Protein backbone atom coordinates (compact mmCIF):
# COMPACT_ATOMS: atom_id res chain seq x y z
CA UNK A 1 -77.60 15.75 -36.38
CA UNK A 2 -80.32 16.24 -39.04
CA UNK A 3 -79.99 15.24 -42.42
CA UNK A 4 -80.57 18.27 -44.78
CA UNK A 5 -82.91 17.63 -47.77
CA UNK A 6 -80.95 19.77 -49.86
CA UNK A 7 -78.09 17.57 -49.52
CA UNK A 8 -80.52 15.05 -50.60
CA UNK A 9 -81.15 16.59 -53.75
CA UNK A 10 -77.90 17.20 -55.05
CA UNK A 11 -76.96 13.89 -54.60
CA UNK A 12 -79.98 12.43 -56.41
CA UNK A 13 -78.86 15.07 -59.61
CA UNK A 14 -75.53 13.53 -59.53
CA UNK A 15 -76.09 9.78 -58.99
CA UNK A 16 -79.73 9.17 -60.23
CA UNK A 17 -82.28 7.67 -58.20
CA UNK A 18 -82.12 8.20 -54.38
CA UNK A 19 -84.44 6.15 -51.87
CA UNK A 20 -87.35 8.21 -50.61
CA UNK A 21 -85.47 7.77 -46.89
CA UNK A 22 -82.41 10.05 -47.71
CA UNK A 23 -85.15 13.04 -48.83
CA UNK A 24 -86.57 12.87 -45.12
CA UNK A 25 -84.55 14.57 -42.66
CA UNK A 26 -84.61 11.64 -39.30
CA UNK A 27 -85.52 12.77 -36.47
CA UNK A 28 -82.91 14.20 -33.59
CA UNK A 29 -80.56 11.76 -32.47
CA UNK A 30 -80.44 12.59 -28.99
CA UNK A 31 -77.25 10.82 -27.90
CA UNK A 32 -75.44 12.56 -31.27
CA UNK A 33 -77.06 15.90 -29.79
CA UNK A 34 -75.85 15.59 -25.94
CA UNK A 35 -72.13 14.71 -27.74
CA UNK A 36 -72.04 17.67 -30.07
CA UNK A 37 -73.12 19.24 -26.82
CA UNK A 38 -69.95 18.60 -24.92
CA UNK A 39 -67.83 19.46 -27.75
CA UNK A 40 -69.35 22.78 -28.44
CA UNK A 41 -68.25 23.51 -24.37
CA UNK A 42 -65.06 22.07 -25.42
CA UNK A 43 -64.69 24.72 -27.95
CA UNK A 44 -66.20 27.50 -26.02
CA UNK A 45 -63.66 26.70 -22.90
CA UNK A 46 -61.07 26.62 -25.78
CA UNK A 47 -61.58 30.18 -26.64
CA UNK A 48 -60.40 31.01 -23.52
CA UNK A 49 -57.65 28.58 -23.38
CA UNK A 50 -56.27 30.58 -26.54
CA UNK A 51 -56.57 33.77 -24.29
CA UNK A 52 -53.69 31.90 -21.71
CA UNK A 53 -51.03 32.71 -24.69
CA UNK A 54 -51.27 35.91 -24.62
CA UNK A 55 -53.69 36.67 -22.04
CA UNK A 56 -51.91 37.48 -19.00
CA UNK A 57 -54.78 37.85 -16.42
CA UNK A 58 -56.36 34.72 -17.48
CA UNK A 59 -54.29 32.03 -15.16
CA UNK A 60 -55.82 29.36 -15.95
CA UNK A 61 -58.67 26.98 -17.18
CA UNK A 62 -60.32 23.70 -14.87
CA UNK A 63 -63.05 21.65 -17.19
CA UNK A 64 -65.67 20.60 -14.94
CA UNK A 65 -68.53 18.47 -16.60
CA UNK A 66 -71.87 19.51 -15.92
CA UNK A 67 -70.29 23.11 -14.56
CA UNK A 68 -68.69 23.25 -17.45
CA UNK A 69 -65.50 25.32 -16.61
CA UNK A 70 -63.96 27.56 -14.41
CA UNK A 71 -61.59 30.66 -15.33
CA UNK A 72 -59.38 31.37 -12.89
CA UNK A 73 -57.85 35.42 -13.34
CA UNK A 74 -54.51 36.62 -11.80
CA UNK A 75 -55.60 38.77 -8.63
CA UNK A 76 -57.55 35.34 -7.42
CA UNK A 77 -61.04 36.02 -8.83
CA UNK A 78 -62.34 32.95 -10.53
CA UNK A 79 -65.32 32.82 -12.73
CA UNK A 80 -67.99 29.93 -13.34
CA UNK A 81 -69.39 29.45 -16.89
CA UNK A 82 -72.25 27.43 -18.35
CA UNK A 83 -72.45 26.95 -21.88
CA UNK A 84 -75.76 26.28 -23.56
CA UNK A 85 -75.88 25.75 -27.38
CA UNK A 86 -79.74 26.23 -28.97
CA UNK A 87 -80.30 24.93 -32.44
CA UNK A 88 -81.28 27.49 -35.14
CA UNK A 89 -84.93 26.40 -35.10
CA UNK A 90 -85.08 27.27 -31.29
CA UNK A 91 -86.94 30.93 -30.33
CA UNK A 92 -84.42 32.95 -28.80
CA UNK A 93 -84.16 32.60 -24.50
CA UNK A 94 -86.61 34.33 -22.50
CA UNK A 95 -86.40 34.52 -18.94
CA UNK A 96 -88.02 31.48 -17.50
CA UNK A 97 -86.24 29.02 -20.13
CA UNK A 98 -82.80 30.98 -19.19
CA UNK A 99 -84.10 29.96 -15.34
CA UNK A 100 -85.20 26.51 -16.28
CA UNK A 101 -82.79 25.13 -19.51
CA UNK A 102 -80.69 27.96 -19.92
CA UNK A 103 -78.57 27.41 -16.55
CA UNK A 104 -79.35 29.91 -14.79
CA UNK A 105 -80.63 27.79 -11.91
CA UNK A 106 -77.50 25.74 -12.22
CA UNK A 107 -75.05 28.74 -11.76
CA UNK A 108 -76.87 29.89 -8.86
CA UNK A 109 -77.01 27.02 -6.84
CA UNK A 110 -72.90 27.13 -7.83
CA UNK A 111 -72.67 30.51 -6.55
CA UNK A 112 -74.47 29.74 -3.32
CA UNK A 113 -72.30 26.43 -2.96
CA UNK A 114 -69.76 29.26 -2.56
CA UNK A 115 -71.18 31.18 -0.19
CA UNK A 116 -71.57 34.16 -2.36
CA UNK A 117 -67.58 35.05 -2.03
CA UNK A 118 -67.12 38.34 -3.42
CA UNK A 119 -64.62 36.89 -6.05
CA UNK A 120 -66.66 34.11 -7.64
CA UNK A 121 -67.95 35.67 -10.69
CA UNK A 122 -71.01 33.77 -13.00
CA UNK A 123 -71.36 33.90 -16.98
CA UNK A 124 -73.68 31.90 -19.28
CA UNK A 125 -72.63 31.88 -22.11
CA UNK A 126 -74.74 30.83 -25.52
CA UNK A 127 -74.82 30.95 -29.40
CA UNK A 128 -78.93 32.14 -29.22
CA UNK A 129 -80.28 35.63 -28.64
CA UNK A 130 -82.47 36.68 -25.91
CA UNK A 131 -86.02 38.21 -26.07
CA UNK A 132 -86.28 41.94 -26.02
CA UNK A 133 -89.59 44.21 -24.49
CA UNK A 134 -90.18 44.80 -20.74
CA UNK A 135 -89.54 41.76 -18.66
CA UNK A 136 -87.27 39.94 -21.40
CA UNK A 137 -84.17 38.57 -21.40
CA UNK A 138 -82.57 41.27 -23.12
CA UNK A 139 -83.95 43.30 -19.69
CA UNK A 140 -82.01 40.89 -17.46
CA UNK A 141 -79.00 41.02 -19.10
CA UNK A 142 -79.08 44.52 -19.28
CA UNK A 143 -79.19 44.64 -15.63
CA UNK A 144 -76.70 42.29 -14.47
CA UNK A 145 -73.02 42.64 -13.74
CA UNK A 146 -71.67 44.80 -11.02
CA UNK A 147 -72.20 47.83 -12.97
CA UNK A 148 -75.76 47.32 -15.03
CA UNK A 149 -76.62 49.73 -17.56
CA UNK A 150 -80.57 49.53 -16.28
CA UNK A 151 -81.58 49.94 -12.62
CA UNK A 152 -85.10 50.65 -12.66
CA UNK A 153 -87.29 47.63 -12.37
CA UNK A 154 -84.37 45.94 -10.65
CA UNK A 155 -87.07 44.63 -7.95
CA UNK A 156 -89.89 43.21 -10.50
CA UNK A 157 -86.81 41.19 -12.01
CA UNK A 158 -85.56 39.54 -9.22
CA UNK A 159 -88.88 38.72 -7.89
CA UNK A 160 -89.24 36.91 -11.09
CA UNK A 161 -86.14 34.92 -11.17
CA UNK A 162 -86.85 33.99 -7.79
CA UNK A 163 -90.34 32.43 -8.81
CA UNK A 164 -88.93 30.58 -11.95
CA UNK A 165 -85.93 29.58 -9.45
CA UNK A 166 -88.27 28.23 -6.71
CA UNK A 167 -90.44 26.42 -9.72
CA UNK A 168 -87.26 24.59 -10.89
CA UNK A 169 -86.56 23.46 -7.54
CA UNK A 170 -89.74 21.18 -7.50
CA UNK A 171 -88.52 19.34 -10.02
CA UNK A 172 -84.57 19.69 -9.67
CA UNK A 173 -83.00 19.15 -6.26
CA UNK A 174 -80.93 22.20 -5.98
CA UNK A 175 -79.75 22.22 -2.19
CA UNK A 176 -79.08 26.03 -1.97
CA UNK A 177 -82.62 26.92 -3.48
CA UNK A 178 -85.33 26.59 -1.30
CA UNK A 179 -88.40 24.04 -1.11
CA UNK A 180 -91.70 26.04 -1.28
CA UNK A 181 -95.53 24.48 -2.00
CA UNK A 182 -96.34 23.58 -5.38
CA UNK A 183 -98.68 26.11 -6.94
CA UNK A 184 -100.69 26.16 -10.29
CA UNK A 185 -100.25 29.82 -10.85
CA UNK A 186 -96.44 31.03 -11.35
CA UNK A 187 -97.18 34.32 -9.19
CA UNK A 188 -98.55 32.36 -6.13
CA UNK A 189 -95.28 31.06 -5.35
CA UNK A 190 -94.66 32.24 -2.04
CA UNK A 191 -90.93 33.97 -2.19
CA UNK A 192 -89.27 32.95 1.58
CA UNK A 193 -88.15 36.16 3.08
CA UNK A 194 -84.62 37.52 1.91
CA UNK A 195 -84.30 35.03 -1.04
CA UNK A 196 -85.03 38.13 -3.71
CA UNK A 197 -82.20 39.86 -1.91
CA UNK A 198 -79.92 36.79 -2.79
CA UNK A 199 -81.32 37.00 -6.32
CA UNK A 200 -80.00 40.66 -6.31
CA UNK A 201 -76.55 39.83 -5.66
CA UNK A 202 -76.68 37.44 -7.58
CA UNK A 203 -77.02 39.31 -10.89
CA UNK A 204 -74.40 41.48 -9.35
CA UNK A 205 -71.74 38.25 -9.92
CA UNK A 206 -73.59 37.54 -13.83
CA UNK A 207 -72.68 38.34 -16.85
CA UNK A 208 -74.89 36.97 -19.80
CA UNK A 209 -73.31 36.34 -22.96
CA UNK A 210 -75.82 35.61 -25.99
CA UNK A 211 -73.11 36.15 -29.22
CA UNK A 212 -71.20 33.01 -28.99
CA UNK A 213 -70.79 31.89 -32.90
CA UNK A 214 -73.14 28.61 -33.75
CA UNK A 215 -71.83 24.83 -33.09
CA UNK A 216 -71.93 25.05 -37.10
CA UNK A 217 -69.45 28.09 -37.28
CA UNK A 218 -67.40 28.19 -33.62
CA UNK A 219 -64.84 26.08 -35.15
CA UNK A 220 -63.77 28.58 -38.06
CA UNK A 221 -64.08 31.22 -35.35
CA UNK A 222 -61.55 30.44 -32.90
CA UNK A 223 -59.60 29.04 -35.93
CA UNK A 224 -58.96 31.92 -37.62
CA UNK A 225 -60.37 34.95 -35.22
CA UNK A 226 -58.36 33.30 -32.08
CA UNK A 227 -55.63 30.19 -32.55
CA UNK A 228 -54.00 31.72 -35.63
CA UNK A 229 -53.43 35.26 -34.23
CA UNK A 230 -52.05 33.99 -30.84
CA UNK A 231 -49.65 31.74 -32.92
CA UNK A 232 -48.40 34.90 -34.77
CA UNK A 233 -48.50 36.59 -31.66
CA UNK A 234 -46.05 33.96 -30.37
CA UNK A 235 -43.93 33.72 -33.54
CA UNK A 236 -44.32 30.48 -33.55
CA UNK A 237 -43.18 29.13 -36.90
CA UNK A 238 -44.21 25.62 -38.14
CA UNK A 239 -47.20 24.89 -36.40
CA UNK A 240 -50.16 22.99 -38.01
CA UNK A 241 -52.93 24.90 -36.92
CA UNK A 242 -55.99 22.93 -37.11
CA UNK A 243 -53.90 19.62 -35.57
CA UNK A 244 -53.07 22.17 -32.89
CA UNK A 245 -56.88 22.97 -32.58
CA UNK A 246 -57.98 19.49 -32.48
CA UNK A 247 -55.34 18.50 -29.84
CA UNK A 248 -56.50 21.10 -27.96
CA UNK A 249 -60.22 20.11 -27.94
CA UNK A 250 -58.95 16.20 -26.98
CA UNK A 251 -57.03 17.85 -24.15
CA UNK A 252 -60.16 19.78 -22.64
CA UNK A 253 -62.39 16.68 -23.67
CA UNK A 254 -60.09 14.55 -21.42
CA UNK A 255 -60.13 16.75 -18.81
CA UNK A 256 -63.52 16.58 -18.64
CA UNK A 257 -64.04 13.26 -18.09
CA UNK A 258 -63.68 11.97 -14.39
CA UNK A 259 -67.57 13.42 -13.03
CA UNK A 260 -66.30 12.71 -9.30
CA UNK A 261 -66.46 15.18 -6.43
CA UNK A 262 -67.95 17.39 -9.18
CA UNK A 263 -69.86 19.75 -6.87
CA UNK A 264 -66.69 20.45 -4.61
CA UNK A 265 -64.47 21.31 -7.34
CA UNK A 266 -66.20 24.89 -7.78
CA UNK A 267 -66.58 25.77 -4.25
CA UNK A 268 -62.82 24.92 -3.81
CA UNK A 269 -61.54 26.92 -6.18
CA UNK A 270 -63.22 29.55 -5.20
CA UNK A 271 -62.39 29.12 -1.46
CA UNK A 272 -58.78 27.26 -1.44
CA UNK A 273 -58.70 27.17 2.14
CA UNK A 274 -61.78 24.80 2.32
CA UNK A 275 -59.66 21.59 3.65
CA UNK A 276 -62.41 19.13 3.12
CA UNK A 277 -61.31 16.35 1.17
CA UNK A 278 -58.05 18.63 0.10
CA UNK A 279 -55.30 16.29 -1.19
CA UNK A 280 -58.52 14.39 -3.11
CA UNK A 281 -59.65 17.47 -4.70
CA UNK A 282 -56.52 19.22 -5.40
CA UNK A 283 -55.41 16.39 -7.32
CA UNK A 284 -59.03 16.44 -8.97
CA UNK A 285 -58.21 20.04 -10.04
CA UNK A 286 -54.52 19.48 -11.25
CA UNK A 287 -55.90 16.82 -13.66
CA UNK A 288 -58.94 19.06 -14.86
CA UNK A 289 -56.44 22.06 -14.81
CA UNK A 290 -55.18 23.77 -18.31
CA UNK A 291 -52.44 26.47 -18.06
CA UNK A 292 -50.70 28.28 -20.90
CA UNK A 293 -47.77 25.23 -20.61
CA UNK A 294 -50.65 22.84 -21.04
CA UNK A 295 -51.71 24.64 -24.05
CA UNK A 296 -48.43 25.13 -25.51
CA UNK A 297 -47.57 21.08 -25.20
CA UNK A 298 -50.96 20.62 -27.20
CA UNK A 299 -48.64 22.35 -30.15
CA UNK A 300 -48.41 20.29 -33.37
CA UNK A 301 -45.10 21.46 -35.92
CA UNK A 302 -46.00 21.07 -39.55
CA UNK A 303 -43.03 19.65 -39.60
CA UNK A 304 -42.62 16.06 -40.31
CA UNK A 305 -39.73 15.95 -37.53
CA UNK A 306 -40.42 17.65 -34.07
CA UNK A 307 -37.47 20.03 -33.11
CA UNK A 308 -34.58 18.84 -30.91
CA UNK A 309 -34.91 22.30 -29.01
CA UNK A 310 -38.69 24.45 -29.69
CA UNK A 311 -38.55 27.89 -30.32
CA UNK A 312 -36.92 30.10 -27.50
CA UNK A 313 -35.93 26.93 -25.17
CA UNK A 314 -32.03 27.52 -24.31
CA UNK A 315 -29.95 24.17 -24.23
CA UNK A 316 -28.75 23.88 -20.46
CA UNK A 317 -26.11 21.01 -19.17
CA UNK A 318 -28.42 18.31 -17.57
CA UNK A 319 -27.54 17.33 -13.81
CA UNK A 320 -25.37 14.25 -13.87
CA UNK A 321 -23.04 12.67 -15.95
CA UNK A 322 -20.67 11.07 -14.34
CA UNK A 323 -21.70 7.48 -14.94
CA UNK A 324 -22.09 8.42 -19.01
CA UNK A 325 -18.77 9.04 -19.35
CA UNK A 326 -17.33 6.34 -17.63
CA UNK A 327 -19.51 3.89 -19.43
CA UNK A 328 -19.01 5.17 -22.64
CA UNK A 329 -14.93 5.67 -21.92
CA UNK A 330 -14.71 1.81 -21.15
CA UNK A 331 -16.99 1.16 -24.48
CA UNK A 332 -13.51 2.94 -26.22
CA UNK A 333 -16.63 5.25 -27.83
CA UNK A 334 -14.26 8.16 -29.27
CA UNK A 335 -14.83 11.48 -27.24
CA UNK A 336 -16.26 13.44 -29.96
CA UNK A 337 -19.12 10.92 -29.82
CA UNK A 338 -19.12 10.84 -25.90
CA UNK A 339 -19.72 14.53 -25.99
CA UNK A 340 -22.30 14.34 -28.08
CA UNK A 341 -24.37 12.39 -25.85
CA UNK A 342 -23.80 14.51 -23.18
CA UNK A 343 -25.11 17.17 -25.67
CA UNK A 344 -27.97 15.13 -26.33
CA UNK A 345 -28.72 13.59 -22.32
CA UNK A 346 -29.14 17.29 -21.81
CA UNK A 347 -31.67 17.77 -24.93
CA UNK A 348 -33.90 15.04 -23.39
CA UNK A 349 -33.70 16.66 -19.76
CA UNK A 350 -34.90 20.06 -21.06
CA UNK A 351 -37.86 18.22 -23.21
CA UNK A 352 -38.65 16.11 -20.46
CA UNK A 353 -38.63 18.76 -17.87
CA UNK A 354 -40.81 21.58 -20.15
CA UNK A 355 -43.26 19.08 -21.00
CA UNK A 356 -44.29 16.78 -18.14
CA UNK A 357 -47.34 17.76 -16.25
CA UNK A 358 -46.44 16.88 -12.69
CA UNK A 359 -48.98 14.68 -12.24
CA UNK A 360 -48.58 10.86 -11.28
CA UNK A 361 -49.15 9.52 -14.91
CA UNK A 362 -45.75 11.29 -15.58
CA UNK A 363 -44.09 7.97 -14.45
CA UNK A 364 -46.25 5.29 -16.20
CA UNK A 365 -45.55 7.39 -19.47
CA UNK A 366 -41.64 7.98 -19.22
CA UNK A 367 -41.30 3.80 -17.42
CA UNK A 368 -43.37 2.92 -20.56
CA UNK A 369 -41.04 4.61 -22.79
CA UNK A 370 -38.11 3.58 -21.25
CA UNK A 371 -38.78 0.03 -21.56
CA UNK A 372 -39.00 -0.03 -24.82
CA UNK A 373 -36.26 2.34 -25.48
CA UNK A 374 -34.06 -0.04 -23.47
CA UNK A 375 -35.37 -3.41 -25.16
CA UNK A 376 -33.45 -1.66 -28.34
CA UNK A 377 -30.47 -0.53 -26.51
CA UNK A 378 -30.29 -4.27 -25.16
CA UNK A 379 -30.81 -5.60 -29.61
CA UNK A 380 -28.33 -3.28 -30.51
CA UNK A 381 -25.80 -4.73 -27.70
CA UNK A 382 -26.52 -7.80 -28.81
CA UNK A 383 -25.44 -7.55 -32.51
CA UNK A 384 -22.55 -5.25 -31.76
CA UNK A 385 -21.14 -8.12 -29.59
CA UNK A 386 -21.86 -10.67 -32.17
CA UNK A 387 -20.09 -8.68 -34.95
CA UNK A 388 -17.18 -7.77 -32.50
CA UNK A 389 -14.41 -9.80 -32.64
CA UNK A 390 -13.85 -11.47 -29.29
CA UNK A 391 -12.88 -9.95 -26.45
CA UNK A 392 -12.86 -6.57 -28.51
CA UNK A 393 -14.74 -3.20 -27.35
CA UNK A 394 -17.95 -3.28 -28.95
CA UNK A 395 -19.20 0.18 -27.20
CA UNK A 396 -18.77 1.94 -30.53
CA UNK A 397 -20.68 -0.43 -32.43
CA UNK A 398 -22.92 -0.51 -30.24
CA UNK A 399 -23.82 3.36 -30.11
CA UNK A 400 -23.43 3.50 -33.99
CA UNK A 401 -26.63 1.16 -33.89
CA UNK A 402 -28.54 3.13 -31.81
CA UNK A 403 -28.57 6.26 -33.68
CA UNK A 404 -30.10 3.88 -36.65
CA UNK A 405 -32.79 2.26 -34.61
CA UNK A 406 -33.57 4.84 -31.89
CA UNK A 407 -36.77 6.32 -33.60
CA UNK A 408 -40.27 7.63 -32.99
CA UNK A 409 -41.43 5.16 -34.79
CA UNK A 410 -40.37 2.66 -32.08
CA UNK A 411 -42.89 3.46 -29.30
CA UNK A 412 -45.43 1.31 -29.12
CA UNK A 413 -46.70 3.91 -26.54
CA UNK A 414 -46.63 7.56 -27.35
CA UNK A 415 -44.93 9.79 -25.08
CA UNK A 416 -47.36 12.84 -24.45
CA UNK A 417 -45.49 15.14 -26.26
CA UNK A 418 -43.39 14.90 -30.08
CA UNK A 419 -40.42 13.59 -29.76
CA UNK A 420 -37.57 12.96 -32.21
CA UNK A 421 -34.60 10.21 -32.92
CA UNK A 422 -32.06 12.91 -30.75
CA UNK A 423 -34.71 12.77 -27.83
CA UNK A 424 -34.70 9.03 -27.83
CA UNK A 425 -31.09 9.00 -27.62
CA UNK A 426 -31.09 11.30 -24.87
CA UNK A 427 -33.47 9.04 -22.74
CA UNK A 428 -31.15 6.17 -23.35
CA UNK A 429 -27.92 8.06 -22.11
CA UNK A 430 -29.98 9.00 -19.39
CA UNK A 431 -30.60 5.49 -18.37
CA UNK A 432 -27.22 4.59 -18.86
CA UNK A 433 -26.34 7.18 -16.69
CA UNK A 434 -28.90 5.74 -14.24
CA UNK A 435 -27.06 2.24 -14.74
CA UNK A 436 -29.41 0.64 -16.26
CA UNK A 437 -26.88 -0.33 -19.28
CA UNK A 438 -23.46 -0.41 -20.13
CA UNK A 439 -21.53 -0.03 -23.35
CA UNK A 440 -19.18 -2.89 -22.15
CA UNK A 441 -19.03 -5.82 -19.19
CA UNK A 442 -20.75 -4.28 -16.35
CA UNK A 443 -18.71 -2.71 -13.55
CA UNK A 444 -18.95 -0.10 -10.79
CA UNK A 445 -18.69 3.13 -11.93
CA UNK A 446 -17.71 4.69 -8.46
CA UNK A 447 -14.71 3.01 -8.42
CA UNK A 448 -13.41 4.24 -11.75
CA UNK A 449 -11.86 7.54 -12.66
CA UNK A 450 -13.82 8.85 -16.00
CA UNK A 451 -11.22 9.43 -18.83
């Protein structure tokens, strides 16, 4: 990002002499460019993520790199956008740079990838404006969409794109645009027969979008124009809204990140019963998928302790038991207590169960945080049988000692959601339940009446 001079000078007023270097803005820094690049799509796909709140014919958002994301609407329409940020010192987009660098050429080779299906719809979306007279971008946008507000000259236009498309295809190996001589002269491009008719539908299925706020600005703008309404919306109380904001971007930045099968993703999600490939790609898409659940786990509470129970979640009686309260019987842990952990077994089921994603890194997550909630359940068994007497119940002790040491602060390893001392708790009774500790000498549970 450019250094600006102005900055420059205030600091020399305040601190004196400043090297002649920090007056000069450097030049671009490409690779700090292409990564402010991908976070601007971040934040563009995030205004739409803040739509699945409230939203609800938006279904659901899958990050694709390159593509960059696909909306898909209740009624099974989906629609493809390309984002394209252009720096302030950039002329606005006329139509062969929207053809060539602006995507356009992109989203229709998508589109075609698709076959054209009547419910893949196209949108580019960018911060710059578009040129205006006869011919200019303002023209094309004007008559895309399935209802355009300009017909006339529908023909010259399409011819147009089809030239600038073919042109990009010399130097961009697009597989659904075709390969025609190179030319010097932009209107001796031959145009193969019936590919301005595809042009034609295609700006049927486009929608261009030129009044996206600035990489500078977009952050304030979904801040307080998007994120902060839906969160009223909700009546959700105690949420830090720009933690929420960021975890949201680092949710769609990881989606983003696996470039694989990249080109099938679109035309499956268009078509879902394409079987190429299937269980590969619909496990692609789960992983790149964000849902209004997704969103809401990306939640951060102001609070310095996450809720046992969020807002609106109704405490149910987890499945199970049985093994509990015969364990914790046999420890002689009073029933007031043992109730309590069934109270709190339950707490951890609902978290558990509202905030995994399904996926297979579900397992390495809650095995990572079991371990290590077990290595403390296995320390405090330890010094509750030390300061037992012998031969005497330690159970009690034992279970006083892990309401001290059972603490977010004890994962090593993060579970992907906030979690507090009650949760922890409710894990272990969970894997005591499992039988994978006891609050006494081990023994077999089926063979014991609980008390």
């Amino acid at each position: 990002m450019a250094v600006e001079v102005e900055a420059a000078e205030d600091a020399d007023a305040d601190e004196g002499f400043v090297h002649p270097i920090f007056r000069v803005a450097p030049a671009e820094d490409i690779g700090s460019d292409t990564l402010g690049n991908y976070r601007y799509q971040a934040e563009v796909a995030a205004q739409i993520c803040v739509a699945l709140l409230t939203q609800d014919f938006v279904e659901a958002v899958v990050c694709e790199w390159h593509e960059d994301f696909v909306v898909s609407y209740a009624g099974g329409s989906v629609e493809l956008v390309s984002v394209k940020h252009r720096g302030k010192r950039r002329n606005p987009w006329n139509v062969a740079d929207l053809c060539k660098d602006g995507g356009l050429a992109h989203l229709f080779d998508r589109w075609r990838a698709c076959d054209g299906l009547s419910n893949v719809r196209l949108r580019l979306a960018t911060n710059a404006g578009l040129t205006t007279g006869k011919g200019g971008a303002t023209t094309l946008k004007a008559m895309c969409g399935p209802d355009p507000r300009i017909t006339s000259g529908v023909d010259d236009m399409a011819s147009a794109v089809a030239q600038y498309l073919l042109k990009v295809r010399w130097k961009q190996p697009y597989a659904t645009i075709p390969e025609v001589p190179q030319v010097s002269r932009l209107a001796d491009i031959a145009i193969p027969d019936g590919f301005t008719d595809l042009v034609k539908l295609f700006f049927a299925a486009l929608h261009i979008d030129d009044e996206l706020p600035s990489r500078r600005h977009i952050t304030d703008v979904n801040l307080q124009s998007l994120l902060i309404p839906a969160i009223a919306t909700l009546q959700r109380d105690h949420v830090d809204v720009e933690a929420t904001y960021r975890a949201l971007i680092e949710r769609i930045e990881q989606s983003n990140r696996d470039e694989s099968d990249r080109g099938q993703l679109a035309v499956y999600i268009a078509d879902p019963t394409r079987v190429l490939h299937s269980v590969q790609i619909q496990q692609r898409i789960a992983r790149r998928r964000l849902t209004k659940a997704t969103v809401l786990d990306t939640f951060v509470s102001s609070r310095s302790i996450a809720p046992t129970f969020a807002r609106g979640q109704l405490p149910i009686v987890a499945p199970g038991g049985g093994n509990l309260r015969k364990k914790m019987a046999r420890g002689r842990i009073p029933a007031d207590e043992a109730a309590h952990a069934e109270r709190l077994r339950s707490a951890w089921y609902v978290a558990w169960s509202q905030h995994r994603s399904g996926l297979a890194g579900d397992t390495t997550e809650l095995a990572n945080a079991s371990y290590e909630v077990l290595d403390t359940v296995f320390a405090c068994r330890e010094q509750a049988e030390e300061q037992a007497p012998d031969g005497a119940p330690y159970g009690r002790r034992m279970n006083q000692l892990m309401t001290r040491l059972l603490t977010p602060d004890l994962l090593g390893v993060g579970l992907p959601f906030p979690v507090n001392g009650r949760h922890l708790r409710g894990l272990a009774y969970q894997l005591c339940d499992d039988c994978d500790f006891y609050f006494s000498d081990v023994f077999d549970p089926s063979e014991e009446e609980a008390s």
